[in-house]
Amino acid sequence: MKLLSKIAAPILSVVSLFMLTGCNKKENTINFVTSCYPIYIIAMNIANDVDGVEIKKMSENHSGCLHDFQLQTNDLRKIEKSSAFIINGAGMENFLDKITEENQEIKIIDSSKGISLIGEECDHDDCEDEECDCHDHGNFNPHIWLSPENYMIQIKNICEGMKSVDPGNAEKYQHNADIYINKIRDLKIKMHDELHAFKSKNIITFHNAFPYFAKEFGINILGVINHEPGEETSAKEILETINIVKQNGIKAIFTEPQYTDSAAKTIAKETGIEIYTLDPCVTGGNNKNAYIDTMEKNLGILKIAFSE
Ligand SMILES: [Zn+2]
């Protein structure tokens, strides 16, 4: 018996040491929670092959823009447990106050820092009304990532934030960010080259996702079908868009894969305009090149639409 306990004791202490270090390892794991899809893709690229670093999505159930997002307790807990919460910024996360009120310790990495924002014009007749959503989303258009130029700034900001949270891996983050920025720069040059030649670039889009994209590539968005995603487009809005299409000789209307396009179909039927799909890159696979693939696809579609 005595002999057994003599053998068992060191085994036990090895086991407990293992448990202890196992436990510590879990606590030491760096984990970044990202608020939305384009931010998730950036963080995944920067953390590529960096050991002990996890990139999580704030909510697995939500896909699309965050306009109608309701923060659940589970999401909040996940954010509280993170090393840092990486956000798009520019007013996209209109639930941010709720998070910082509950927990002031949370480190927030804002990807929009230094990007010049486009004001969100409000054309609601009832906007004097305090109930109007326009007062909630900060009056800036948050879809900054759809301009590759802005997207490169977002990569830089997120990289700087991740480096300050986890300085031990700073070099690896910087290396990955540099590789990713170079890929985006190539994409940007290609898109500029291929879109430059088209003279008439007037379009109608579905929700107000593309002003940064349009500004970068000299595209004119003459109408937006649905100003409040998730809500039905009113007959009045449809009629207004039909008039814009007819008056400006617009050739293409762009819907988005994340939303139904019954209003677009009505407008197309009335005007003979073609419907295409532009992807605002708010949903998709978890692969590192998802943003680039989506933008390449958008480029292909625009070239078809503009050459009609
Ligand atoms: Zn949106």
Short mmCIF file of C-alpha atoms and ligand atoms in Angstrom, two decimals:
data_model
loop_
_atom_site.label_atom_id
_atom_site.label_comp_id
_atom_site.label_asym_id
_atom_site.label_seq_id
_atom_site.Cartn_x
_atom_site.Cartn_y
_atom_site.Cartn_z
CA MET A 1 0.00 0.00 0.00
CA LYS A 2 2.72 2.35 1.01
CA LEU A 3 4.58 1.60 -2.21
CA LEU A 4 1.46 2.30 -4.25
CA SER A 5 0.95 5.70 -2.72
CA LYS A 6 4.61 6.49 -3.31
CA ILE A 7 4.07 5.80 -7.03
CA ALA A 8 0.65 7.42 -7.16
CA ALA A 9 1.73 10.70 -5.59
CA PRO A 10 4.05 11.83 -8.40
CA ILE A 11 1.52 10.67 -11.01
CA LEU A 12 -1.14 12.69 -9.29
CA SER A 13 0.99 15.77 -9.15
CA VAL A 14 1.80 15.41 -12.85
CA VAL A 15 -1.88 15.12 -13.57
CA SER A 16 -2.74 18.16 -11.50
CA LEU A 17 0.08 20.13 -13.07
CA PHE A 18 -1.26 19.16 -16.47
CA MET A 19 -4.75 20.26 -15.51
CA LEU A 20 -3.41 23.51 -14.18
CA THR A 21 -1.45 24.34 -17.28
CA GLY A 22 -4.34 23.12 -19.43
CA CYS A 23 -6.56 25.53 -17.59
CA ASN A 24 -4.10 28.39 -17.84
CA LYS A 25 -3.71 27.79 -21.54
CA LYS A 26 -7.42 28.24 -22.05
CA GLU A 27 -7.39 31.52 -20.12
CA ASN A 28 -4.40 32.72 -22.05
CA THR A 29 -5.97 32.04 -25.45
CA ILE A 30 -6.46 35.30 -27.25
CA ASN A 31 -9.90 35.54 -28.77
CA PHE A 32 -11.25 38.34 -30.88
CA VAL A 33 -14.99 38.68 -31.43
CA THR A 34 -16.03 40.39 -34.67
CA SER A 35 -19.32 42.23 -35.12
CA CYS A 36 -20.08 41.47 -38.76
CA TYR A 37 -18.99 39.43 -41.75
CA PRO A 38 -16.55 41.76 -43.57
CA ILE A 39 -14.78 42.39 -40.25
CA TYR A 40 -14.64 38.66 -39.56
CA ILE A 41 -12.92 38.08 -42.91
CA ILE A 42 -10.31 40.78 -42.19
CA ALA A 43 -9.54 39.42 -38.70
CA MET A 44 -9.29 35.86 -40.07
CA ASN A 45 -6.70 37.00 -42.60
CA ILE A 46 -4.65 38.87 -39.99
CA ALA A 47 -4.72 35.93 -37.54
CA ASN A 48 -3.94 33.37 -40.22
CA ASP A 49 -1.69 30.60 -38.85
CA VAL A 50 -1.09 32.47 -35.59
CA ASP A 51 -1.19 29.86 -32.81
CA GLY A 52 -3.51 30.28 -29.84
CA VAL A 53 -5.57 33.04 -31.45
CA GLU A 54 -9.24 32.56 -32.13
CA ILE A 55 -11.52 34.71 -34.30
CA LYS A 56 -15.20 34.46 -33.45
CA LYS A 57 -18.40 35.89 -34.84
CA MET A 58 -20.56 37.89 -32.43
CA SER A 59 -23.64 35.97 -33.52
CA GLU A 60 -23.78 32.74 -35.49
CA ASN A 61 -27.47 33.17 -36.24
CA HIS A 62 -27.36 36.61 -37.79
CA SER A 63 -26.36 37.19 -41.36
CA GLY A 64 -26.49 40.35 -43.40
CA CYS A 65 -26.01 43.96 -42.38
CA LEU A 66 -26.56 44.77 -38.72
CA HIS A 67 -29.38 47.30 -39.37
CA ASP A 68 -32.05 45.17 -37.75
CA PHE A 69 -29.77 43.31 -35.33
CA GLN A 70 -30.96 42.75 -31.78
CA LEU A 71 -28.17 41.98 -29.31
CA GLN A 72 -28.92 38.81 -27.31
CA THR A 73 -27.55 37.99 -23.84
CA ASN A 74 -25.42 35.21 -25.35
CA ASP A 75 -23.80 37.65 -27.79
CA LEU A 76 -23.08 40.06 -24.96
CA ARG A 77 -21.46 37.33 -22.82
CA LYS A 78 -19.32 36.26 -25.77
CA ILE A 79 -18.13 39.85 -26.25
CA GLU A 80 -17.44 40.25 -22.51
CA LYS A 81 -15.24 37.16 -22.51
CA SER A 82 -13.25 38.29 -25.56
CA SER A 83 -9.77 39.82 -25.60
CA ALA A 84 -11.24 42.56 -27.77
CA PHE A 85 -14.38 43.28 -29.77
CA ILE A 86 -13.62 44.27 -33.35
CA ILE A 87 -16.27 46.46 -34.92
CA ASN A 88 -16.93 48.01 -38.32
CA GLY A 89 -17.74 51.35 -36.69
CA ALA A 90 -19.24 54.32 -38.59
CA GLY A 91 -22.51 53.69 -36.75
CA MET A 92 -23.05 50.12 -37.96
CA GLU A 93 -23.10 48.76 -34.39
CA ASN A 94 -25.94 50.84 -33.00
CA PHE A 95 -26.04 48.54 -29.95
CA LEU A 96 -22.53 49.57 -28.89
CA ASP A 97 -23.73 51.83 -26.05
CA LYS A 98 -25.51 48.89 -24.51
CA ILE A 99 -22.25 46.94 -24.42
CA THR A 100 -20.04 49.69 -23.05
CA GLU A 101 -22.65 50.62 -20.43
CA GLU A 102 -22.68 47.05 -19.12
CA ASN A 103 -18.95 46.58 -19.20
CA GLN A 104 -16.50 49.45 -19.52
CA GLU A 105 -13.52 47.08 -19.48
CA ILE A 106 -14.23 45.72 -22.96
CA LYS A 107 -11.56 46.67 -25.42
CA ILE A 108 -13.03 47.85 -28.70
CA ILE A 109 -11.14 47.95 -31.99
CA ASP A 110 -12.87 50.36 -34.37
CA SER A 111 -11.98 49.63 -38.00
CA SER A 112 -13.44 52.90 -39.31
CA LYS A 113 -10.87 55.20 -37.68
CA GLY A 114 -9.60 57.79 -40.16
CA ILE A 115 -12.06 56.93 -42.94
CA SER A 116 -13.97 59.89 -44.32
CA LEU A 117 -17.61 59.04 -43.91
CA ILE A 118 -20.48 59.77 -46.26
CA GLY A 119 -23.51 61.35 -44.63
CA GLU A 120 -26.71 59.39 -44.75
CA GLU A 121 -29.34 61.60 -46.28
CA CYS A 122 -32.73 61.09 -44.81
CA ASP A 123 -35.71 61.40 -47.11
CA HIS A 124 -38.45 60.35 -44.80
CA ASP A 125 -41.43 62.66 -44.77
CA ASP A 126 -41.98 61.84 -41.11
CA CYS A 127 -38.42 62.36 -39.95
CA GLU A 128 -39.44 65.04 -37.51
CA ASP A 129 -40.93 62.13 -35.65
CA GLU A 130 -38.62 60.86 -32.89
CA GLU A 131 -39.54 57.29 -33.77
CA CYS A 132 -37.76 57.59 -37.11
CA ASP A 133 -34.81 55.21 -37.40
CA CYS A 134 -32.64 57.86 -39.04
CA HIS A 135 -31.81 59.28 -35.65
CA ASP A 136 -30.47 55.93 -34.47
CA HIS A 137 -27.81 55.11 -36.99
CA GLY A 138 -25.57 58.09 -36.45
CA ASN A 139 -26.39 59.80 -39.77
CA PHE A 140 -23.41 58.26 -41.54
CA ASN A 141 -23.53 55.50 -44.06
CA PRO A 142 -21.73 52.55 -42.44
CA HIS A 143 -20.98 50.41 -45.55
CA ILE A 144 -17.36 51.56 -45.74
CA TRP A 145 -15.80 48.15 -46.59
CA LEU A 146 -17.25 48.17 -50.12
CA SER A 147 -14.59 50.64 -51.19
CA PRO A 148 -11.29 48.70 -51.45
CA GLU A 149 -9.47 51.91 -50.50
CA ASN A 150 -11.39 52.09 -47.22
CA TYR A 151 -11.08 48.37 -46.74
CA MET A 152 -7.29 48.68 -46.72
CA ILE A 153 -7.56 51.30 -43.95
CA GLN A 154 -9.82 48.92 -42.03
CA ILE A 155 -7.21 46.15 -42.32
CA LYS A 156 -4.55 48.54 -40.98
CA ASN A 157 -6.74 49.67 -38.06
CA ILE A 158 -7.70 46.12 -37.10
CA CYS A 159 -4.07 44.99 -37.35
CA GLU A 160 -2.94 47.84 -35.06
CA GLY A 161 -5.68 46.95 -32.56
CA MET A 162 -4.82 43.25 -32.55
CA LYS A 163 -1.14 44.08 -32.11
CA SER A 164 -1.81 46.24 -29.06
CA VAL A 165 -4.03 43.56 -27.47
CA ASP A 166 -1.57 40.75 -28.22
CA PRO A 167 1.92 42.29 -28.63
CA GLY A 168 3.54 38.86 -28.51
CA ASN A 169 2.15 38.11 -31.97
CA ALA A 170 2.55 41.63 -33.37
CA GLU A 171 5.04 40.67 -36.05
CA LYS A 172 2.88 37.84 -37.36
CA TYR A 173 -0.21 40.05 -37.47
CA GLN A 174 1.71 42.74 -39.36
CA HIS A 175 3.11 40.22 -41.83
CA ASN A 176 -0.36 38.80 -42.56
CA ALA A 177 -1.92 42.26 -42.81
CA ASP A 178 0.75 43.33 -45.32
CA ILE A 179 0.04 40.28 -47.49
CA TYR A 180 -3.70 40.92 -47.37
CA ILE A 181 -3.36 44.65 -48.10
CA ASN A 182 -1.24 43.83 -51.16
CA LYS A 183 -3.95 41.49 -52.45
CA ILE A 184 -6.61 44.19 -51.96
CA ARG A 185 -4.41 46.76 -53.71
CA ASP A 186 -4.17 44.44 -56.73
CA LEU A 187 -7.94 43.97 -56.67
CA LYS A 188 -8.49 47.73 -56.50
CA ILE A 189 -6.19 48.41 -59.46
CA LYS A 190 -7.86 45.69 -61.53
CA MET A 191 -11.35 47.05 -60.75
CA HIS A 192 -10.35 50.62 -61.61
CA ASP A 193 -8.75 49.49 -64.87
CA GLU A 194 -11.74 47.46 -65.99
CA LEU A 195 -14.49 49.89 -64.94
CA HIS A 196 -12.74 53.03 -66.16
CA ALA A 197 -13.68 52.55 -69.82
CA PHE A 198 -17.45 52.60 -69.33
CA LYS A 199 -18.94 56.04 -69.90
CA SER A 200 -22.43 55.66 -68.53
CA LYS A 201 -22.40 54.25 -65.05
CA ASN A 202 -25.83 55.17 -63.71
CA ILE A 203 -27.48 52.57 -61.54
CA ILE A 204 -30.27 51.90 -59.05
CA THR A 205 -29.41 49.81 -55.99
CA PHE A 206 -31.51 47.91 -53.52
CA HIS A 207 -30.51 49.16 -50.09
CA ASN A 208 -28.12 51.97 -49.37
CA ALA A 209 -25.01 49.76 -49.27
CA PHE A 210 -22.99 51.04 -52.21
CA PRO A 211 -22.20 54.78 -51.90
CA TYR A 212 -18.52 54.20 -50.92
CA PHE A 213 -18.17 51.62 -53.68
CA ALA A 214 -19.80 53.97 -56.20
CA LYS A 215 -17.68 56.93 -55.12
CA GLU A 216 -14.46 54.98 -55.54
CA PHE A 217 -15.34 53.71 -59.04
CA GLY A 218 -17.16 56.75 -60.44
CA ILE A 219 -20.55 55.04 -60.48
CA ASN A 220 -23.67 57.17 -60.03
CA ILE A 221 -26.37 55.74 -57.80
CA LEU A 222 -29.47 57.60 -58.93
CA GLY A 223 -31.95 55.73 -56.79
CA VAL A 224 -32.22 53.38 -53.84
CA ILE A 225 -35.25 51.15 -53.70
CA ASN A 226 -35.36 50.33 -50.03
CA HIS A 227 -34.03 52.79 -47.48
CA GLU A 228 -34.97 50.64 -44.51
CA PRO A 229 -33.88 47.05 -45.10
CA GLY A 230 -36.32 44.57 -43.69
CA GLU A 231 -39.30 46.77 -44.47
CA GLU A 232 -41.56 46.49 -47.50
CA THR A 233 -40.93 49.06 -50.18
CA SER A 234 -43.93 51.36 -50.40
CA ALA A 235 -45.88 51.91 -53.63
CA LYS A 236 -44.76 55.53 -53.50
CA GLU A 237 -41.08 54.55 -53.34
CA ILE A 238 -41.55 52.15 -56.27
CA LEU A 239 -43.24 54.86 -58.34
CA GLU A 240 -40.45 57.34 -57.55
CA THR A 241 -37.84 54.84 -58.68
CA ILE A 242 -39.75 54.11 -61.90
CA ASN A 243 -39.70 57.83 -62.67
CA ILE A 244 -35.97 58.10 -61.97
CA VAL A 245 -35.28 55.15 -64.28
CA LYS A 246 -37.38 56.62 -67.10
CA GLN A 247 -35.98 60.14 -66.77
CA ASN A 248 -32.33 59.11 -66.67
CA GLY A 249 -32.21 56.25 -69.13
CA ILE A 250 -30.84 53.92 -66.47
CA LYS A 251 -30.06 50.46 -67.80
CA ALA A 252 -29.58 48.40 -64.70
CA ILE A 253 -31.07 47.82 -61.31
CA PHE A 254 -29.04 45.97 -58.70
CA THR A 255 -30.60 43.82 -56.04
CA GLU A 256 -28.74 42.01 -53.28
CA PRO A 257 -28.61 38.28 -52.60
CA GLN A 258 -29.55 38.92 -48.94
CA TYR A 259 -32.92 40.51 -49.75
CA THR A 260 -35.97 39.60 -51.79
CA ASP A 261 -36.46 41.60 -54.93
CA SER A 262 -40.21 41.86 -55.55
CA ALA A 263 -40.04 45.67 -55.71
CA ALA A 264 -37.18 45.44 -58.23
CA LYS A 265 -39.26 43.06 -60.37
CA THR A 266 -42.13 45.54 -60.42
CA ILE A 267 -39.78 48.36 -61.45
CA ALA A 268 -38.17 46.16 -64.13
CA LYS A 269 -41.54 45.19 -65.53
CA GLU A 270 -42.65 48.82 -65.76
CA THR A 271 -39.46 50.15 -67.33
CA GLY A 272 -37.86 47.25 -69.21
CA ILE A 273 -34.69 47.67 -67.13
CA GLU A 274 -32.44 44.64 -66.44
CA ILE A 275 -32.04 43.22 -62.94
CA TYR A 276 -28.58 42.15 -61.74
CA THR A 277 -27.27 41.12 -58.37
CA LEU A 278 -24.57 43.05 -56.52
CA ASP A 279 -23.27 41.47 -53.33
CA PRO A 280 -22.51 43.85 -50.43
CA CYS A 281 -20.32 41.17 -48.89
CA VAL A 282 -22.23 40.80 -45.65
CA THR A 283 -22.74 37.05 -45.94
CA GLY A 284 -20.72 34.20 -47.37
CA GLY A 285 -18.33 31.37 -46.65
CA ASN A 286 -15.66 31.44 -43.97
CA ASN A 287 -12.79 31.37 -46.43
CA LYS A 288 -10.05 33.96 -46.30
CA ASN A 289 -10.54 35.11 -49.89
CA ALA A 290 -14.30 35.61 -49.59
CA TYR A 291 -14.15 39.42 -49.89
CA ILE A 292 -11.90 39.30 -52.93
CA ASP A 293 -14.04 36.60 -54.61
CA THR A 294 -17.22 38.61 -54.00
CA MET A 295 -15.70 41.81 -55.36
CA GLU A 296 -14.43 39.97 -58.45
CA LYS A 297 -17.94 38.66 -59.00
CA ASN A 298 -19.39 42.16 -58.60
CA LEU A 299 -16.84 43.45 -61.11
CA GLY A 300 -17.89 40.81 -63.66
CA ILE A 301 -21.56 41.70 -63.22
CA LEU A 302 -20.96 45.45 -63.54
CA LYS A 303 -19.03 44.93 -66.77
CA ILE A 304 -21.96 42.96 -68.23
CA ALA A 305 -24.47 45.55 -67.02
CA PHE A 306 -22.49 48.56 -68.31
CA SER A 307 -21.85 47.01 -71.73
CA GLU A 308 -25.56 46.35 -72.39
ZN ZN B 1 -26.55 47.66 -44.91
#
